Coordinates of C-alpha atoms in Angstrom, one line a residue:
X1 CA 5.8 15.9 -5.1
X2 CA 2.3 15.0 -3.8
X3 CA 3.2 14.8 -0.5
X4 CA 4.7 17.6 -0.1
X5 CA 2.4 19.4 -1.7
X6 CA -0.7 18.0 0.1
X7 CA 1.8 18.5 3.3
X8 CA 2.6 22.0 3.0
X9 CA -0.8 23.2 1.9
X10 CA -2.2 21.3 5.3
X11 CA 0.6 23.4 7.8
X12 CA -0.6 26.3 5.8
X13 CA -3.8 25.9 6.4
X14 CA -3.6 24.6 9.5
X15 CA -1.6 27.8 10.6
X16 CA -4.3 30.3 9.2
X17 CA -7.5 28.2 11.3
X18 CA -5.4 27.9 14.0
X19 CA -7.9 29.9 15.9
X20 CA -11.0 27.9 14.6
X21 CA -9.0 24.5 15.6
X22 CA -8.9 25.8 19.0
X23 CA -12.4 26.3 19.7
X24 CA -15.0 23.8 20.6
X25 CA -15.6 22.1 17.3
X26 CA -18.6 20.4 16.4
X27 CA -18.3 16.3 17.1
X28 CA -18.8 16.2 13.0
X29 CA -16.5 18.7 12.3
X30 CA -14.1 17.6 14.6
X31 CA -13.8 13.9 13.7
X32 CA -13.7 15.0 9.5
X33 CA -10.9 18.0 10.6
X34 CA -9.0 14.7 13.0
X35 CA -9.3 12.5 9.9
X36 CA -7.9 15.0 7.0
X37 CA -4.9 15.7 9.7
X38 CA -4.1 11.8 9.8
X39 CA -4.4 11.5 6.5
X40 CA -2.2 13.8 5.4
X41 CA 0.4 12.6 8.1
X42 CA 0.4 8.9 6.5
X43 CA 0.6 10.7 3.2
X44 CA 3.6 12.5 4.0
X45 CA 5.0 9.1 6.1
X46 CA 4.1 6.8 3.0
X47 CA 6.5 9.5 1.2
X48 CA 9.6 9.3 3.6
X49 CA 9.2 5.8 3.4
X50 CA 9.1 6.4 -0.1
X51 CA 12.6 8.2 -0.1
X52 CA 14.1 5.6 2.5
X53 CA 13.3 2.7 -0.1
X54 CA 15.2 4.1 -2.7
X55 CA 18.5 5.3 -0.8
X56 CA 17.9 1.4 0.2
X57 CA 17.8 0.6 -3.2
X58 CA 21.2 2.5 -3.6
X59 CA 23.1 1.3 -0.7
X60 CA 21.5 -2.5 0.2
X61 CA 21.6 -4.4 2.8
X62 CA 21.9 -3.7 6.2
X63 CA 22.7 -0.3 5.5
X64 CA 19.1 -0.3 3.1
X65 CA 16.7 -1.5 6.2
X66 CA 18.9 0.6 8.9
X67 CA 18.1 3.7 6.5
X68 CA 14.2 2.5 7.0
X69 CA 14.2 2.1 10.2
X70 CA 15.5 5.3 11.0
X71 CA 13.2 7.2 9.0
X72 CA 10.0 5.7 10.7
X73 CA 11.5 6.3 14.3
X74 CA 12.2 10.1 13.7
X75 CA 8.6 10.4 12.6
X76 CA 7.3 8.2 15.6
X77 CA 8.9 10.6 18.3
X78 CA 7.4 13.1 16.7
X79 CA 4.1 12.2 17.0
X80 CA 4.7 10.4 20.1
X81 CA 6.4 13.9 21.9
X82 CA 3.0 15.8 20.3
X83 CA 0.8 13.8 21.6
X84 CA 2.6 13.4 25.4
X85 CA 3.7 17.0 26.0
X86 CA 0.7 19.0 24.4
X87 CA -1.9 20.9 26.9
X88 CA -3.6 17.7 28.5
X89 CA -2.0 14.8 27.1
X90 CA -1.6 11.6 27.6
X91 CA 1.8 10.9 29.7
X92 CA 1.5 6.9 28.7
X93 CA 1.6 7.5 25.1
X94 CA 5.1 6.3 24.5
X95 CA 4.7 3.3 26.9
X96 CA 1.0 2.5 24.9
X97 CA 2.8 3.7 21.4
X98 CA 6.0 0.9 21.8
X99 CA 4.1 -1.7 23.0
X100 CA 1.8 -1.5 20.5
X101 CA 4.5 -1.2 17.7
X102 CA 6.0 -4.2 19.5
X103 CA 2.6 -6.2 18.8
X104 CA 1.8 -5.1 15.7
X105 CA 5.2 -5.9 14.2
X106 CA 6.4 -9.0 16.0
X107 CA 2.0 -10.8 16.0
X108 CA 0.2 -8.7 13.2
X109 CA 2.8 -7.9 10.8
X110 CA 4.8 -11.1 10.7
X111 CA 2.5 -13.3 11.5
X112 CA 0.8 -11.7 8.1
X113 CA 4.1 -12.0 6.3
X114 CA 4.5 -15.5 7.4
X115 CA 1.1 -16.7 6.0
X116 CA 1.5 -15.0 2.6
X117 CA 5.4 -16.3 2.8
X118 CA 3.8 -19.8 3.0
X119 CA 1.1 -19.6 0.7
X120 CA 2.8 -18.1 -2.5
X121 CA 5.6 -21.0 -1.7
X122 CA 3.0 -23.1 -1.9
X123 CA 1.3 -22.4 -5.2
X124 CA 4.9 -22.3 -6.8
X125 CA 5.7 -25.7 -5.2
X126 CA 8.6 -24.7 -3.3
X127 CA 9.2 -24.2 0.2
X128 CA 9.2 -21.2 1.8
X129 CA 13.1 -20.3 3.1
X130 CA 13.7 -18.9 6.6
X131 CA 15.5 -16.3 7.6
X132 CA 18.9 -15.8 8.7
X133 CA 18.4 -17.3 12.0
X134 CA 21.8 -16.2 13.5
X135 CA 20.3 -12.3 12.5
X136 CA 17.0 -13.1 14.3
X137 CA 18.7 -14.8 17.3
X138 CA 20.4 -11.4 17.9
X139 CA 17.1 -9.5 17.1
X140 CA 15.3 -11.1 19.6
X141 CA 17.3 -11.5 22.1
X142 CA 18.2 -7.8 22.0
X143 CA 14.3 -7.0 21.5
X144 CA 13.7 -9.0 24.9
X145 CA 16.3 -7.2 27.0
X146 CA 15.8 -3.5 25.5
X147 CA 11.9 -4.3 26.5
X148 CA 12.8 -5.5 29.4
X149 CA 14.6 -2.1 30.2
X150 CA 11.6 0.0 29.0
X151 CA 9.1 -1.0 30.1
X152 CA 9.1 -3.7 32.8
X153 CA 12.0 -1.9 35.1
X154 CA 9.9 1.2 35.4
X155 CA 6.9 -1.4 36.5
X156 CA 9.5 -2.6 39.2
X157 CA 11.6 0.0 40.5
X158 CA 9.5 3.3 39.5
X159 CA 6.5 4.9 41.1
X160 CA 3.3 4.5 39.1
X161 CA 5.2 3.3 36.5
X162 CA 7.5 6.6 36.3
X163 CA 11.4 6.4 36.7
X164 CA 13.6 8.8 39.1
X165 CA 15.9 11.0 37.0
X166 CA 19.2 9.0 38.0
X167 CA 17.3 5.9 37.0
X168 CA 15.5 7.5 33.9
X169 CA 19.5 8.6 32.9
X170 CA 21.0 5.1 33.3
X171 CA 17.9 3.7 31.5
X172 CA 18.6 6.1 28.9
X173 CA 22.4 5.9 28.5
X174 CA 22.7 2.1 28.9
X175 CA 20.0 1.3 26.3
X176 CA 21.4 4.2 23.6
X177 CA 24.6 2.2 24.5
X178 CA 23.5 -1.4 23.7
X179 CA 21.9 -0.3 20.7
X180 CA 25.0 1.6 19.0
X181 CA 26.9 -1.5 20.0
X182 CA 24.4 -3.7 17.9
X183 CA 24.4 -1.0 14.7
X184 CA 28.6 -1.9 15.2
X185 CA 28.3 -5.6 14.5
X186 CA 24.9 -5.4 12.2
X187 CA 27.2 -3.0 9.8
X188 CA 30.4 -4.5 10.8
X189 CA 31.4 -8.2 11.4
X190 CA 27.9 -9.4 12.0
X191 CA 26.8 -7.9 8.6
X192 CA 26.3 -11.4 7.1
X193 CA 24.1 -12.7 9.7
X194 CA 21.4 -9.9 8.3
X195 CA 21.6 -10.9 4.8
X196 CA 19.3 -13.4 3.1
X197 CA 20.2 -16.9 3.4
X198 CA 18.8 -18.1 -0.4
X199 CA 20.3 -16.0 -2.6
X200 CA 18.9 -17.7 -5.6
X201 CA 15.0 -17.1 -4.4
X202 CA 13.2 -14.9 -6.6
X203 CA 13.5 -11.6 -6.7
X204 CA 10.9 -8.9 -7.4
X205 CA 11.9 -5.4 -8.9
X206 CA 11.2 -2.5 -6.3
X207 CA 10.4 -5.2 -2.8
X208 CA 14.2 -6.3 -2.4
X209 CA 17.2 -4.3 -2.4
X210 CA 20.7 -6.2 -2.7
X211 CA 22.7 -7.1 -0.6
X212 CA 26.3 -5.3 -0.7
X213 CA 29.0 -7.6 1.1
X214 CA 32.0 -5.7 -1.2
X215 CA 32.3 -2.9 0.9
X216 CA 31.3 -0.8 -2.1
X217 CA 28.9 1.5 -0.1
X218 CA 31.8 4.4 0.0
X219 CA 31.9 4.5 -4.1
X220 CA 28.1 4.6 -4.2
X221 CA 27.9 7.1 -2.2
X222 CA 30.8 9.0 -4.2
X223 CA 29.1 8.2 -7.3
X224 CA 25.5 8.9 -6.4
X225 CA 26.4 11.9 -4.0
X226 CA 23.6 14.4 -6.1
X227 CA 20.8 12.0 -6.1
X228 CA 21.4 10.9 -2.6
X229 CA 21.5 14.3 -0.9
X230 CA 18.5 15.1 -2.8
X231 CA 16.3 12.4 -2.0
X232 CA 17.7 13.4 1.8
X233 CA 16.5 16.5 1.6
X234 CA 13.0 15.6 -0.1
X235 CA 12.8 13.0 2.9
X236 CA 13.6 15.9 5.5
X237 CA 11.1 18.7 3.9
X238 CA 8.0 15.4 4.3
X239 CA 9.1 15.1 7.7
X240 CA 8.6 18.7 8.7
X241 CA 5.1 18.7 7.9
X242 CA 4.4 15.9 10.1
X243 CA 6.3 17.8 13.0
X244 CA 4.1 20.6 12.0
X245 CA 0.7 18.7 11.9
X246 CA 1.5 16.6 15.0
X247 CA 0.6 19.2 18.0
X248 CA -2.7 19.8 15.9
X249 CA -3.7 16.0 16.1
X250 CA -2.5 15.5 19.4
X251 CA -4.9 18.2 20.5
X252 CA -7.4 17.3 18.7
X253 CA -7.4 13.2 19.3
X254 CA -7.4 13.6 22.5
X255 CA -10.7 15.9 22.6
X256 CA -11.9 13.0 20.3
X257 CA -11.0 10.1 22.7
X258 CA -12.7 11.9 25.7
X259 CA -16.2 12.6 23.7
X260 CA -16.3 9.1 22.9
X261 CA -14.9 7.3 26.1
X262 CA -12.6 5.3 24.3
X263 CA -9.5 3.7 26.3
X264 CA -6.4 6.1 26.2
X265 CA -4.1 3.5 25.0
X266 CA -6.2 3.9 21.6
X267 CA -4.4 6.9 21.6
X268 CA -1.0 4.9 20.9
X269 CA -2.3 2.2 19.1
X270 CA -3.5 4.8 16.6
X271 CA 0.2 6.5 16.6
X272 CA 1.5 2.8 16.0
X273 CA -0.6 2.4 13.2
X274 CA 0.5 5.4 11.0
X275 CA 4.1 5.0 11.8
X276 CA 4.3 1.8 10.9
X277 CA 1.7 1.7 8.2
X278 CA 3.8 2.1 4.9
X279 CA 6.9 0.2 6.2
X280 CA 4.4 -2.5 6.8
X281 CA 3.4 -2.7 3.2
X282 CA 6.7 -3.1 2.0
X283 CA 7.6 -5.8 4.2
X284 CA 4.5 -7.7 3.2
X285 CA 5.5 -7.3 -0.3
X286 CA 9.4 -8.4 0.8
X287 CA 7.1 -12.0 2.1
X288 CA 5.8 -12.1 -1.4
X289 CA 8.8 -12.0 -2.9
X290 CA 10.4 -14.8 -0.5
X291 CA 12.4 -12.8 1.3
X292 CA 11.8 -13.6 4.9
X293 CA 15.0 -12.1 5.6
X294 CA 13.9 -8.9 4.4
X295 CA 11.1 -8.9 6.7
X296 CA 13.2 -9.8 9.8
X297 CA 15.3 -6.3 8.9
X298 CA 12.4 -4.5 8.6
X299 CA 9.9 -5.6 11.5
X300 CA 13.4 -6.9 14.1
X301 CA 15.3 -3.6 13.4
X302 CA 11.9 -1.5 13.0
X303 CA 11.3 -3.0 16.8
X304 CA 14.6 -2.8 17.7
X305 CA 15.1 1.0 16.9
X306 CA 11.9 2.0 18.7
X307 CA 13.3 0.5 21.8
X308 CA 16.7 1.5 21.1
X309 CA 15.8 5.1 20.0
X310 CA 12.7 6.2 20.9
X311 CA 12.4 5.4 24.6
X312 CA 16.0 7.2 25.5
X313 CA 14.6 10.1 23.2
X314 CA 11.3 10.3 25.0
X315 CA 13.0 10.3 28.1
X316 CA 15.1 12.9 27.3
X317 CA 12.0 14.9 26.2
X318 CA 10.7 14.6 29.5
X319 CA 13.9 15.4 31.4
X320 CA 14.5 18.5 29.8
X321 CA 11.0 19.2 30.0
X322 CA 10.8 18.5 32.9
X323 CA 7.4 16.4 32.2
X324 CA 6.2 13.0 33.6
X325 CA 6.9 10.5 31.7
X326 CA 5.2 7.4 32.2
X327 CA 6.6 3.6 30.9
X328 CA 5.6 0.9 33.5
X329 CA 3.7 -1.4 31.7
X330 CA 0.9 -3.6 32.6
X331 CA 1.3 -7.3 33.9
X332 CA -0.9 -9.0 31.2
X333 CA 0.7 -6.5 28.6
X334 CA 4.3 -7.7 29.6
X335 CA 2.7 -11.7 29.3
X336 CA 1.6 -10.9 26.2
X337 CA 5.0 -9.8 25.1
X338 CA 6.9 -12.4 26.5
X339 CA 4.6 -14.9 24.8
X340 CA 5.3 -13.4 21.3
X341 CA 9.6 -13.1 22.1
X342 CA 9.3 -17.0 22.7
X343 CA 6.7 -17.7 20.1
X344 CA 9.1 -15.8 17.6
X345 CA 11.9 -17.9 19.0
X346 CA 10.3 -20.9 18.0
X347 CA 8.7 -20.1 14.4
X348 CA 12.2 -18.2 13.5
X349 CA 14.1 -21.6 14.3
X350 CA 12.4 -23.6 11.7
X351 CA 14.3 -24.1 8.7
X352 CA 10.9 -23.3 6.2
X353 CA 8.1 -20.8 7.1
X354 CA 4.8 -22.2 7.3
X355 CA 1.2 -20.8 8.0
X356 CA 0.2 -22.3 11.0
X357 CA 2.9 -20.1 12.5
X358 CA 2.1 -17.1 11.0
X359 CA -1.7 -18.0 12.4
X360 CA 0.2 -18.5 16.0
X361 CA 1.3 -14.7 16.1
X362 CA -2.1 -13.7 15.1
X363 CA -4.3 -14.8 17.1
X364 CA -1.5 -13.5 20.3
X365 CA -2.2 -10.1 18.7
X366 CA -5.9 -10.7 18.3
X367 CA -5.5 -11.1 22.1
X368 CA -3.7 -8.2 22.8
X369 CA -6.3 -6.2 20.7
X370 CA -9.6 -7.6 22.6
X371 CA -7.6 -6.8 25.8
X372 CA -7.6 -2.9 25.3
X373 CA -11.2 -2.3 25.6
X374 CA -11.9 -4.5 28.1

């Protein structure tokens, strides 16, 4: 009810100093008006992630985390769409926005995950259990190839890093196609590899949802049919204040960026950050917990559905728009990627989660990070 009231109010009032906004605003002024914006946004984010938790609390796993990851890539093409197609903007965003996701999740994120993981194992003198590693075998692999399509083949067969329409179609079609393949097996005959391993690890109220192997998602559904169309539509009115918000901090982040000469990928890291945000909390509370498979559902098939979803959608955006859309990505960005896909490989093999791994994905992304200002 916060959210959307904090939301609403914003559009609102938004809407009425819509002529203000679109004057030349104070540096002060500009950078408090920029910062209520994006706060507001990650309110209203924290509150469909909110909403996606507890239909994942109703229908469990896979079918939990797919309803998660869903949720967070509607509201990333939102804000990425705002921020490439309004007057002046940056036509790299969704090239700078996934590959920042892809760091964040697969260095930042899990390598955080891992070293809490590790250490609350440790202190309750107990090892820490791996995940599924026939689930994250088929997460990465698909991650590496869906990456591979996105943003490496527009480096190699596009101009400037742009595809041609035929190619920007195939692109499009084969990598929609791959990923409704993978949602077949994840929910079909595959749906065990995605479940956690150690069902007898702890479990903590409200950070793990269970996992339903019965086939009893129909008669939840059935029986909950009031509550869950409900908490669909309370997820759909938070989104549409984001939608509504998002031109309004496009504009204005990118006046911001220019008076301060930051790097334009900042622009994307900063989209990566609120998307992600609250969907990164609950995963580090899922490490807490134990549940490292938990935390491969939620970063893997956060990952995967950004590559799967939001690349074809972007492209579609600028097709229909008629816009450049630009994906090619950078040669020490694509190392840096690489490097994490193999350094997941080899931490996700282990049989037990330790620190020094989780410290191996983080200093990759403290890399990455000292990379985009230089």
């Amino acid at each position: 009810m916060i959210g959307l009231t904090v939301g609403w109010s914003s559009v609102l009032a938004v809407t009425a100093g819509h002529a203000t906004l679109s004057t030349h605003l104070p540096t002060a002024a500009l950078t408090a008006v920029l910062a209520a914006i994006v706060a507001v946004i990650i309110l209203c984010a924290f509150g469909v992630v909110a909403q996606a938790e507890r239909l994942a609390d109703r229908l469990g796993d896979p079918y939990g985390t797919l309803v998660l990851t869903l949720s967070v890539v509607i509201v990333e093409v939102i804000l990425i769409s705002a921020v490439m197609f309004a007057p002046g903007g940056d036509r790299s965003a969704a090239r700078d926005s996934v590959m920042a996701v892809s760091m964040i999740i697969l260095d930042l994120v899990i390598g955080a995950a891992m070293v809490i993981a590790a250490l609350v194992a440790r202190r309750r003198h107990r090892d820490a259990q791996q995940a599924n590693r026939r689930g994250v075998a088929t997460y990465l692999s698909l991650i590496a190839v869906l990456a591979t399509m996105g943003l490496a083949l527009p480096r190699v067969i596009g101009a400037h890093g742009t595809l041609s329409t035929p190619a920007a179609v195939a692109v499009a079609v084969v990598t929609i196609g791959l990923y409704t393949a993978f949602l077949v097996h994840q929910l079909g005959s595959g749906r065990s590899d995605f479940q956690e391993v150690d069902h007898a690890a702890p479990r903590r109220r409200g950070s793990v949802y269970p996992s339903r192997a019965d086939g009893s998602v129909r008669s939840v559904l059935l029986g909950h049919r009031r509550e869950i169309a409900l908490r669909a539509v309370v997820l759909m009115l938070l989104i549409l204040p984001i939608v509504a918000l998002s031109h309004t901090m496009a504009t204005l982040l990118h006046d911001a960026l220019d008076r301060v000469g930051a790097p334009v990928a900042l622009s994307g890291v900063l989209i990566a950050m609120i998307v992600f945000l609250p969907e990164a909390i609950t995963t580090l509370r899922s490490s807490a917990a134990g549940q490292m498979q938990r935390v491969s559902n939620l970063c893997h098939g956060a990952l995967l559905s950004t590559l799967g979803l939001t690349i074809p959608a972007v492209l579609a955006v600028g097709l229909i728009t008629d816009q450049t859309v630009v994906l090619g990505e950078s040669t020490v960005n694509l190392a840096f990627l690489a490097a994490t896909v193999l350094i997941s490989a080899i931490t996700f093999s282990r049989a037990q989660v330790t620190a020094w791994a989780g410290f191996a994905h983080l200093v990759v992304f403290t890399a990455y990070a000292v990379t985009l200002f230089t």
